[in-house]
Short mmCIF file of C-alpha atoms in Angstrom, two decimals:
data_model
loop_
_atom_site.label_atom_id
_atom_site.label_comp_id
_atom_site.label_asym_id
_atom_site.label_seq_id
_atom_site.Cartn_x
_atom_site.Cartn_y
_atom_site.Cartn_z
CA MET A 1 40.45 -58.33 37.07
CA SER A 2 37.46 -58.15 35.60
CA ARG A 3 35.39 -55.97 33.33
CA LEU A 4 32.38 -55.79 35.99
CA ALA A 5 32.26 -53.77 39.80
CA GLN A 6 35.16 -51.93 39.15
CA THR A 7 35.57 -48.81 41.64
CA HIS A 8 36.73 -45.73 40.17
CA GLY A 9 38.64 -42.72 41.97
CA LEU A 10 40.75 -45.21 44.59
CA THR A 11 44.48 -44.20 45.78
CA ASP A 12 47.51 -46.34 45.03
CA VAL A 13 47.22 -48.03 48.71
CA GLN A 14 43.66 -49.08 48.07
CA ARG A 15 44.77 -50.59 44.92
CA GLU A 16 47.60 -52.32 46.24
CA ILE A 17 45.75 -53.54 49.16
CA LEU A 18 42.68 -55.29 47.05
CA ALA A 19 45.67 -56.29 44.74
CA THR A 20 46.95 -58.75 47.30
CA VAL A 21 43.80 -59.64 48.77
CA ARG A 22 42.54 -60.83 45.52
CA ASP A 23 45.91 -62.77 44.65
CA PHE A 24 45.39 -64.64 48.34
CA VAL A 25 41.36 -65.46 47.35
CA ASP A 26 42.86 -66.80 44.11
CA LYS A 27 45.76 -69.08 45.54
CA GLU A 28 43.80 -69.88 48.98
CA ILE A 29 40.91 -69.48 49.48
CA ILE A 30 38.95 -70.83 46.32
CA PRO A 31 41.27 -73.70 45.58
CA VAL A 32 39.84 -75.44 49.18
CA ALA A 33 37.12 -73.44 50.12
CA THR A 34 34.64 -75.96 49.06
CA ASP A 35 36.41 -79.37 50.45
CA LEU A 36 36.49 -76.90 54.14
CA GLU A 37 32.75 -76.33 53.24
CA HIS A 38 32.04 -79.79 52.95
CA ARG A 39 33.81 -80.85 55.98
CA ASP A 40 31.84 -77.79 58.09
CA GLU A 41 36.04 -77.45 58.74
CA TYR A 42 37.08 -73.68 60.46
CA PRO A 43 40.01 -72.41 58.31
CA GLN A 44 42.48 -71.76 60.60
CA GLN A 45 45.05 -71.74 58.05
CA ILE A 46 43.58 -69.12 55.49
CA VAL A 47 42.79 -66.99 59.06
CA ASP A 48 46.40 -67.50 59.95
CA GLY A 49 46.98 -65.89 56.16
CA LEU A 50 45.01 -62.99 56.34
CA LYS A 51 46.42 -62.18 60.06
CA GLU A 52 49.79 -62.12 58.30
CA LEU A 53 48.43 -59.75 55.31
CA GLY A 54 47.01 -57.25 58.35
CA LEU A 55 43.27 -57.78 57.60
CA PHE A 56 42.04 -57.99 61.32
CA GLY A 57 43.23 -54.53 61.73
CA LEU A 58 42.77 -53.19 58.36
CA MET A 59 40.09 -50.16 60.07
CA ILE A 60 41.71 -49.82 63.39
CA PRO A 61 43.78 -46.45 63.39
CA GLU A 62 47.35 -46.52 62.94
CA GLU A 63 47.78 -45.19 66.28
CA TYR A 64 46.75 -48.54 68.03
CA GLY A 65 48.53 -50.53 65.32
CA GLY A 66 45.90 -51.17 62.66
CA LEU A 67 46.10 -49.28 58.60
CA GLY A 68 43.75 -46.89 59.58
CA GLU A 69 41.95 -47.89 56.29
CA SER A 70 38.18 -46.19 55.31
CA LEU A 71 35.09 -48.20 55.29
CA LEU A 72 35.46 -48.58 51.41
CA THR A 73 38.97 -50.18 51.42
CA TYR A 74 37.28 -52.41 53.77
CA ALA A 75 33.99 -53.00 52.23
CA LEU A 76 35.98 -53.78 48.54
CA CYS A 77 38.09 -56.78 51.08
CA VAL A 78 35.03 -58.09 52.24
CA GLU A 79 34.00 -58.34 48.60
CA GLU A 80 37.11 -59.99 46.98
CA ILE A 81 37.01 -62.32 50.55
CA ALA A 82 33.50 -63.35 50.02
CA ARG A 83 34.26 -63.83 46.29
CA GLY A 84 36.35 -66.86 47.54
CA TRP A 85 34.27 -68.13 50.57
CA MET A 86 31.37 -66.07 51.96
CA SER A 87 32.38 -67.47 55.47
CA VAL A 88 35.65 -66.40 55.69
CA SER A 89 34.24 -62.37 55.22
CA GLY A 90 32.21 -63.50 58.09
CA ILE A 91 34.72 -64.00 60.93
CA ILE A 92 36.62 -60.46 59.97
CA ASN A 93 33.12 -59.00 60.01
CA THR A 94 31.99 -59.16 63.54
CA HIS A 95 35.78 -58.70 64.45
CA PHE A 96 35.54 -55.15 62.28
CA ILE A 97 32.06 -54.23 64.00
CA VAL A 98 33.24 -54.83 67.59
CA ALA A 99 36.32 -52.73 66.96
CA TYR A 100 34.25 -50.20 64.90
CA MET A 101 32.34 -49.74 68.17
CA ILE A 102 35.05 -49.63 71.01
CA LYS A 103 37.22 -47.01 68.36
CA GLN A 104 33.50 -44.90 68.10
CA HIS A 105 32.54 -45.04 71.48
CA GLY A 106 34.84 -46.87 73.92
CA THR A 107 36.77 -45.07 76.93
CA ARG A 108 40.76 -44.25 76.34
CA GLU A 109 41.15 -47.05 78.40
CA GLN A 110 38.90 -49.59 76.54
CA LYS A 111 40.62 -48.69 73.24
CA GLU A 112 44.36 -48.95 74.30
CA HIS A 113 43.28 -52.18 76.05
CA PHE A 114 41.58 -53.60 73.01
CA LEU A 115 42.54 -52.28 69.78
CA PRO A 116 46.52 -52.98 69.38
CA ARG A 117 45.49 -57.02 69.83
CA MET A 118 42.89 -56.76 67.33
CA ALA A 119 44.70 -55.30 65.00
CA LEU A 120 46.92 -57.82 65.61
CA GLY A 121 44.06 -60.53 65.26
CA GLU A 122 45.25 -61.57 68.94
CA VAL A 123 41.84 -60.57 70.45
CA ARG A 124 39.23 -61.81 67.95
CA GLY A 125 35.74 -59.96 68.22
CA ALA A 126 31.80 -61.23 68.07
CA PHE A 127 28.78 -59.43 68.80
CA SER A 128 25.35 -60.52 70.10
CA MET A 129 22.25 -58.77 69.96
CA SER A 130 19.63 -61.58 69.23
CA GLU A 131 18.09 -63.81 71.27
CA PRO A 132 15.80 -67.26 70.73
CA ALA A 133 12.43 -65.77 71.32
CA LEU A 134 13.57 -62.26 68.85
CA GLY A 135 14.78 -61.94 65.59
CA SER A 136 14.86 -58.21 64.15
CA ASP A 137 12.90 -56.63 67.28
CA VAL A 138 16.02 -55.11 69.52
CA SER A 139 13.38 -53.67 71.22
CA ALA A 140 12.37 -57.00 73.12
CA ILE A 141 15.32 -58.17 74.59
CA THR A 142 15.12 -59.77 77.89
CA SER A 143 18.33 -60.15 78.74
CA LYS A 144 19.65 -58.35 81.65
CA ALA A 145 22.19 -56.33 83.70
CA VAL A 146 22.01 -55.59 87.40
CA LYS A 147 24.52 -53.24 89.05
CA ASP A 148 26.25 -54.94 92.31
CA GLY A 149 28.82 -52.73 93.61
CA ASP A 150 31.43 -51.95 91.40
CA GLU A 151 30.16 -55.07 88.81
CA TYR A 152 27.58 -55.89 87.06
CA VAL A 153 25.68 -59.19 87.01
CA LEU A 154 24.00 -60.63 83.63
CA ASN A 155 21.62 -63.12 83.03
CA GLY A 156 20.23 -64.20 79.74
CA GLN A 157 20.45 -66.43 76.55
CA LYS A 158 22.04 -65.19 73.27
CA MET A 159 21.05 -66.33 69.80
CA TRP A 160 23.75 -66.26 66.48
CA LEU A 161 26.56 -65.50 67.36
CA THR A 162 28.97 -65.34 64.90
CA ASN A 163 32.39 -66.37 65.46
CA GLY A 164 31.09 -67.48 69.32
CA GLY A 165 33.12 -70.14 69.68
CA THR A 166 36.52 -68.54 68.23
CA SER A 167 36.01 -65.14 69.58
CA THR A 168 37.51 -63.79 72.65
CA LEU A 169 35.79 -60.38 72.38
CA VAL A 170 31.32 -60.74 72.33
CA ALA A 171 30.22 -57.09 72.29
CA VAL A 172 26.80 -57.91 74.25
CA LEU A 173 23.30 -55.90 74.25
CA VAL A 174 21.66 -56.67 77.12
CA ARG A 175 18.38 -54.46 79.14
CA SER A 176 20.20 -52.62 81.90
CA ASP A 177 17.40 -50.71 83.86
CA GLU A 178 19.52 -48.80 86.18
CA GLY A 179 19.03 -45.21 86.17
CA HIS A 180 16.83 -45.35 84.28
CA PRO A 181 13.26 -44.86 85.22
CA GLU A 182 10.12 -47.22 84.72
CA GLY A 183 8.56 -46.85 81.33
CA THR A 184 11.56 -45.49 80.06
CA ALA A 185 11.53 -46.46 76.23
CA PRO A 186 13.18 -49.88 75.46
CA HIS A 187 15.64 -48.65 73.38
CA LYS A 188 17.06 -45.89 76.34
CA SER A 189 17.47 -48.82 78.72
CA MET A 190 20.02 -51.13 76.89
CA THR A 191 24.16 -51.12 77.39
CA THR A 192 26.78 -52.61 75.93
CA PHE A 193 29.24 -54.65 77.62
CA LEU A 194 32.79 -55.99 76.53
CA VAL A 195 32.44 -59.52 77.50
CA GLU A 196 36.02 -61.01 77.30
CA LYS A 197 36.46 -64.90 76.85
CA GLU A 198 38.40 -67.97 75.94
CA PRO A 199 37.95 -69.50 73.12
CA GLY A 200 35.88 -72.72 72.52
CA PHE A 201 32.86 -74.26 73.92
CA GLY A 202 31.24 -74.95 77.44
CA GLU A 203 31.65 -72.61 80.19
CA VAL A 204 34.84 -70.29 78.79
CA ARG A 205 34.61 -68.19 81.64
CA PRO A 206 32.76 -68.37 84.87
CA GLY A 207 28.76 -67.47 84.29
CA LEU A 208 29.26 -68.00 80.47
CA THR A 209 28.63 -70.89 78.64
CA ILE A 210 28.98 -71.53 74.58
CA PRO A 211 26.90 -74.12 74.10
CA GLY A 212 28.37 -75.61 70.81
CA LYS A 213 27.98 -75.07 66.99
CA ILE A 214 24.33 -74.88 65.56
CA ASP A 215 24.29 -77.11 62.24
CA LYS A 216 23.45 -75.08 59.53
CA MET A 217 22.17 -75.42 55.89
CA GLY A 218 25.28 -73.17 55.02
CA TYR A 219 27.76 -70.76 55.58
CA LYS A 220 29.42 -73.31 57.13
CA GLY A 221 33.18 -73.52 58.43
CA VAL A 222 32.92 -70.40 60.47
CA ASP A 223 31.06 -71.25 64.11
CA THR A 224 27.49 -69.81 64.83
CA THR A 225 26.41 -70.43 68.29
CA GLU A 226 24.53 -69.12 71.55
CA LEU A 227 25.46 -67.72 74.36
CA VAL A 228 23.97 -68.13 77.95
CA MET A 229 24.83 -66.03 80.87
CA ASP A 230 24.43 -67.04 84.23
CA ASP A 231 25.03 -64.40 87.00
CA LEU A 232 28.11 -63.32 84.59
CA ARG A 233 29.91 -60.90 86.37
CA ILE A 234 31.18 -58.00 84.65
CA PRO A 235 33.65 -54.58 86.06
CA ALA A 236 31.85 -51.30 85.33
CA ASN A 237 34.64 -50.41 83.31
CA ARG A 238 33.90 -53.01 80.47
CA VAL A 239 30.44 -51.10 79.70
CA LEU A 240 31.32 -49.89 76.26
CA GLY A 241 32.03 -45.92 76.64
CA GLY A 242 31.85 -46.05 79.97
CA SER A 243 28.16 -45.19 80.95
CA THR A 244 24.45 -47.40 80.53
CA GLY A 245 21.85 -46.83 78.46
CA ARG A 246 23.77 -46.05 75.32
CA GLY A 247 23.98 -49.75 74.06
CA PHE A 248 21.43 -49.93 71.71
CA TYR A 249 22.90 -46.55 69.50
CA GLN A 250 26.17 -47.98 69.90
CA MET A 251 25.04 -51.57 68.17
CA MET A 252 23.12 -49.19 65.12
CA ASP A 253 26.31 -47.67 64.92
CA GLY A 254 27.78 -50.64 64.32
CA VAL A 255 25.12 -52.74 62.23
CA GLU A 256 25.35 -49.76 59.70
CA VAL A 257 28.85 -50.70 59.50
CA GLY A 258 27.48 -54.26 59.16
CA ARG A 259 25.26 -54.65 56.57
CA VAL A 260 27.44 -52.28 54.26
CA ASN A 261 29.44 -55.69 54.60
CA VAL A 262 26.77 -57.78 54.15
CA ALA A 263 26.36 -55.94 50.56
CA ALA A 264 29.99 -56.33 49.81
CA ARG A 265 29.49 -60.03 50.70
CA GLY A 266 26.54 -60.46 48.63
CA CYS A 267 28.44 -58.54 45.59
CA GLY A 268 31.14 -60.97 46.00
CA VAL A 269 29.38 -64.34 45.99
CA ALA A 270 26.88 -62.76 42.97
CA GLN A 271 30.63 -61.83 41.48
CA ARG A 272 32.00 -65.57 41.97
CA ALA A 273 28.35 -67.65 40.45
CA PHE A 274 28.51 -65.08 37.45
CA GLU A 275 32.28 -65.94 36.74
CA LEU A 276 31.36 -69.97 37.30
CA GLY A 277 28.25 -69.75 35.19
CA VAL A 278 29.72 -67.32 32.22
CA SER A 279 32.51 -70.13 32.38
CA TYR A 280 30.65 -73.13 32.17
CA ALA A 281 28.11 -71.42 29.41
CA GLN A 282 31.45 -71.38 26.92
CA GLN A 283 32.59 -75.04 27.81
CA ARG A 284 29.04 -77.15 27.73
CA HIS A 285 27.84 -77.72 24.79
CA THR A 286 24.08 -78.49 23.35
CA PHE A 287 23.05 -78.66 19.62
CA GLY A 288 26.24 -78.46 18.34
CA LYS A 289 27.39 -75.20 20.13
CA PRO A 290 28.79 -73.83 23.25
CA ILE A 291 25.08 -73.26 25.40
CA ALA A 292 26.81 -69.18 25.46
CA GLN A 293 25.74 -69.21 22.26
CA HIS A 294 21.91 -69.82 22.76
CA GLN A 295 19.80 -66.48 23.17
CA ALA A 296 18.42 -67.51 26.20
CA ILE A 297 21.82 -68.25 28.16
CA GLN A 298 22.80 -64.63 26.57
CA PHE A 299 19.60 -63.37 28.15
CA LYS A 300 20.67 -64.45 31.85
CA LEU A 301 24.01 -63.65 31.59
CA ALA A 302 23.12 -60.18 30.80
CA GLU A 303 20.75 -59.93 33.31
CA MET A 304 23.55 -61.55 35.84
CA ALA A 305 26.24 -58.91 34.71
CA THR A 306 23.53 -55.98 35.24
CA LYS A 307 22.43 -57.54 38.88
CA VAL A 308 25.99 -57.47 39.75
CA GLU A 309 27.14 -54.23 38.74
CA ALA A 310 24.16 -52.40 39.59
CA ALA A 311 24.92 -54.13 43.21
CA HIS A 312 28.84 -52.89 43.37
CA ALA A 313 27.29 -49.35 42.63
CA MET A 314 25.22 -49.26 45.77
CA MET A 315 27.65 -51.00 48.21
CA VAL A 316 30.55 -48.25 47.16
CA ASN A 317 27.97 -45.43 47.61
CA ALA A 318 26.84 -46.47 50.83
CA ALA A 319 30.63 -47.65 52.15
CA ARG A 320 31.38 -43.29 50.97
CA LYS A 321 28.66 -41.79 52.60
CA LYS A 322 29.48 -43.30 55.86
CA ASP A 323 33.18 -42.63 55.23
CA SER A 324 32.41 -38.97 54.29
CA GLY A 325 30.76 -38.94 58.11
CA GLU A 326 27.14 -38.73 57.17
CA ARG A 327 24.20 -40.77 58.10
CA ASN A 328 24.03 -43.45 55.85
CA ASP A 329 21.20 -46.38 57.21
CA LEU A 330 19.29 -45.39 53.91
CA GLU A 331 21.82 -46.02 51.55
CA ALA A 332 23.68 -48.63 53.53
CA GLY A 333 19.37 -50.53 53.74
CA MET A 334 19.07 -49.83 50.16
CA ALA A 335 23.01 -51.79 49.24
CA LYS A 336 21.94 -54.67 51.68
CA TYR A 337 18.37 -55.04 50.41
CA LEU A 338 19.61 -55.02 46.62
CA ALA A 339 22.76 -56.68 46.85
CA SER A 340 21.31 -59.20 48.96
CA GLU A 341 18.63 -60.16 46.44
CA TYR A 342 20.56 -59.73 43.30
CA CYS A 343 22.52 -62.21 45.12
CA LYS A 344 19.77 -64.84 45.15
CA GLU A 345 19.23 -64.12 41.97
CA VAL A 346 22.65 -64.24 40.22
CA VAL A 347 23.69 -67.79 42.21
CA GLU A 348 20.20 -69.32 41.46
CA ASP A 349 21.14 -68.39 37.13
CA ALA A 350 24.46 -69.67 37.47
CA PHE A 351 22.81 -72.81 38.85
CA ARG A 352 20.17 -72.50 36.17
CA ILE A 353 23.36 -72.21 33.86
CA HIS A 354 24.74 -75.73 35.16
CA GLY A 355 21.94 -77.98 35.12
CA GLY A 356 22.07 -80.99 36.48
CA TYR A 357 25.72 -80.57 37.33
CA GLY A 358 24.41 -77.60 39.52
CA PHE A 359 23.03 -80.23 42.03
CA SER A 360 26.32 -82.23 42.33
CA LYS A 361 28.69 -81.37 44.94
CA GLU A 362 31.82 -81.86 42.66
CA TYR A 363 30.74 -77.85 41.05
CA GLU A 364 30.88 -74.89 43.27
CA ILE A 365 28.00 -73.08 42.35
CA GLU A 366 25.91 -75.96 44.81
CA ARG A 367 27.94 -74.89 47.57
CA LEU A 368 27.37 -71.12 46.75
CA TYR A 369 23.07 -72.01 45.84
CA ARG A 370 23.29 -72.82 50.08
CA GLU A 371 25.54 -69.68 51.35
CA ALA A 372 23.59 -67.30 49.42
CA PRO A 373 20.19 -67.09 51.65
CA MET A 374 22.28 -66.15 54.60
CA LEU A 375 22.59 -62.81 53.14
CA LEU A 376 18.61 -62.28 52.87
CA ILE A 377 18.38 -62.57 56.89
CA GLY A 378 21.99 -61.45 58.18
CA GLU A 379 22.03 -57.92 60.09
CA GLY A 380 18.08 -57.35 59.29
CA THR A 381 15.93 -59.43 57.02
CA ALA A 382 14.64 -57.87 53.64
CA GLU A 383 11.60 -56.62 55.27
CA ILE A 384 13.54 -55.03 58.31
CA GLN A 385 15.61 -53.30 55.07
CA LYS A 386 12.37 -52.31 53.49
CA MET A 387 10.84 -50.33 56.81
CA ILE A 388 14.29 -48.88 57.39
CA ILE A 389 14.58 -47.35 54.17
CA GLY A 390 10.08 -46.52 54.07
CA ARG A 391 10.69 -44.26 57.34
CA ARG A 392 14.01 -42.93 56.20
CA LEU A 393 12.25 -41.67 53.32
CA LEU A 394 9.09 -40.15 54.76
CA GLU A 395 11.80 -38.31 56.76
CA GLU A 396 13.58 -36.73 53.54
CA TYR A 397 10.39 -36.31 51.59
CA ARG A 398 7.93 -35.40 54.26
CA PHE A 399 4.49 -33.64 53.24
CA GLN A 400 3.96 -30.04 53.59
CA GLY A 401 0.34 -28.84 53.09
#
């Protein structure tokens, strides 16, 4: 176990879970990750292993067949998995956001129908807010649901679905003006629908098409897709929580969990980059000694280790705050912002330590260098995090004059 990124106050059960996950990562993920990533191949064997470990049910309550663990336990597991290969952590993240939203906001029927199968990994989740013409501006969503008897008819195009092809359940946020007078604020006229589908590409149910995988710079292996709805009919009992107009709040609650997850991913990738950098620095010799003995490299290692430690501490704080039942948007935003920025910097320093070899696909750092940028934009860009942080600070420190 490394000296860095330790988490104090864990229970015996938490330590056992983390030790099991770390062992799985070291034996089953790290040895094959770079090869699979270069081929952009879905890691089916790794996913099957995660199912056997029960990780798809980690945060799902025990009454629904899950392990009933905390967000902290989940985040620490994600950190370990991202240390092995960030794409694998993406496969479980979207699943968990949907499971969390159903657990927190779903009707009793929705919980009983979905959560037991989600805990087993039989139903796999994805969620969808973004659209081709918008990024973080969720209020500008144009996809729409119109009531038609006991069903809703959905039309529109969504973008950037992680697990879009392999998932069998997608939580989709659309505009639903039904029951909301003209002039209602955009965020109060949105609804989350639980859309069941077949895995794969093309028309995966009548009115629903997953065109294919988006080719990406990094974050390969996991499928990122569009989603096209053309008169997609969804029964009214698949409105999350049973009533329209609550979708924005439900999604934002899920995204808070997602931002802790992205922070954890940043921590995991940064840890791996540090491990690679500090190892290589002790093996590579220049001017008659290992480069680790040159002060310039020691300064880099010192800065990298400090960033790994700081990001981990902020991520743990954000997870613990959410677990306590308190609002954690400020802490989650700070953790996501810091961890993703520090991850990029630590990966780049490890890349520099590797010199010319860092540019070779033979070395793992080349993969990390392409993966880190996704964390700068996933679950809201750094600029969006700073907007959230700034607004919350002004609420907390309101001028009294």
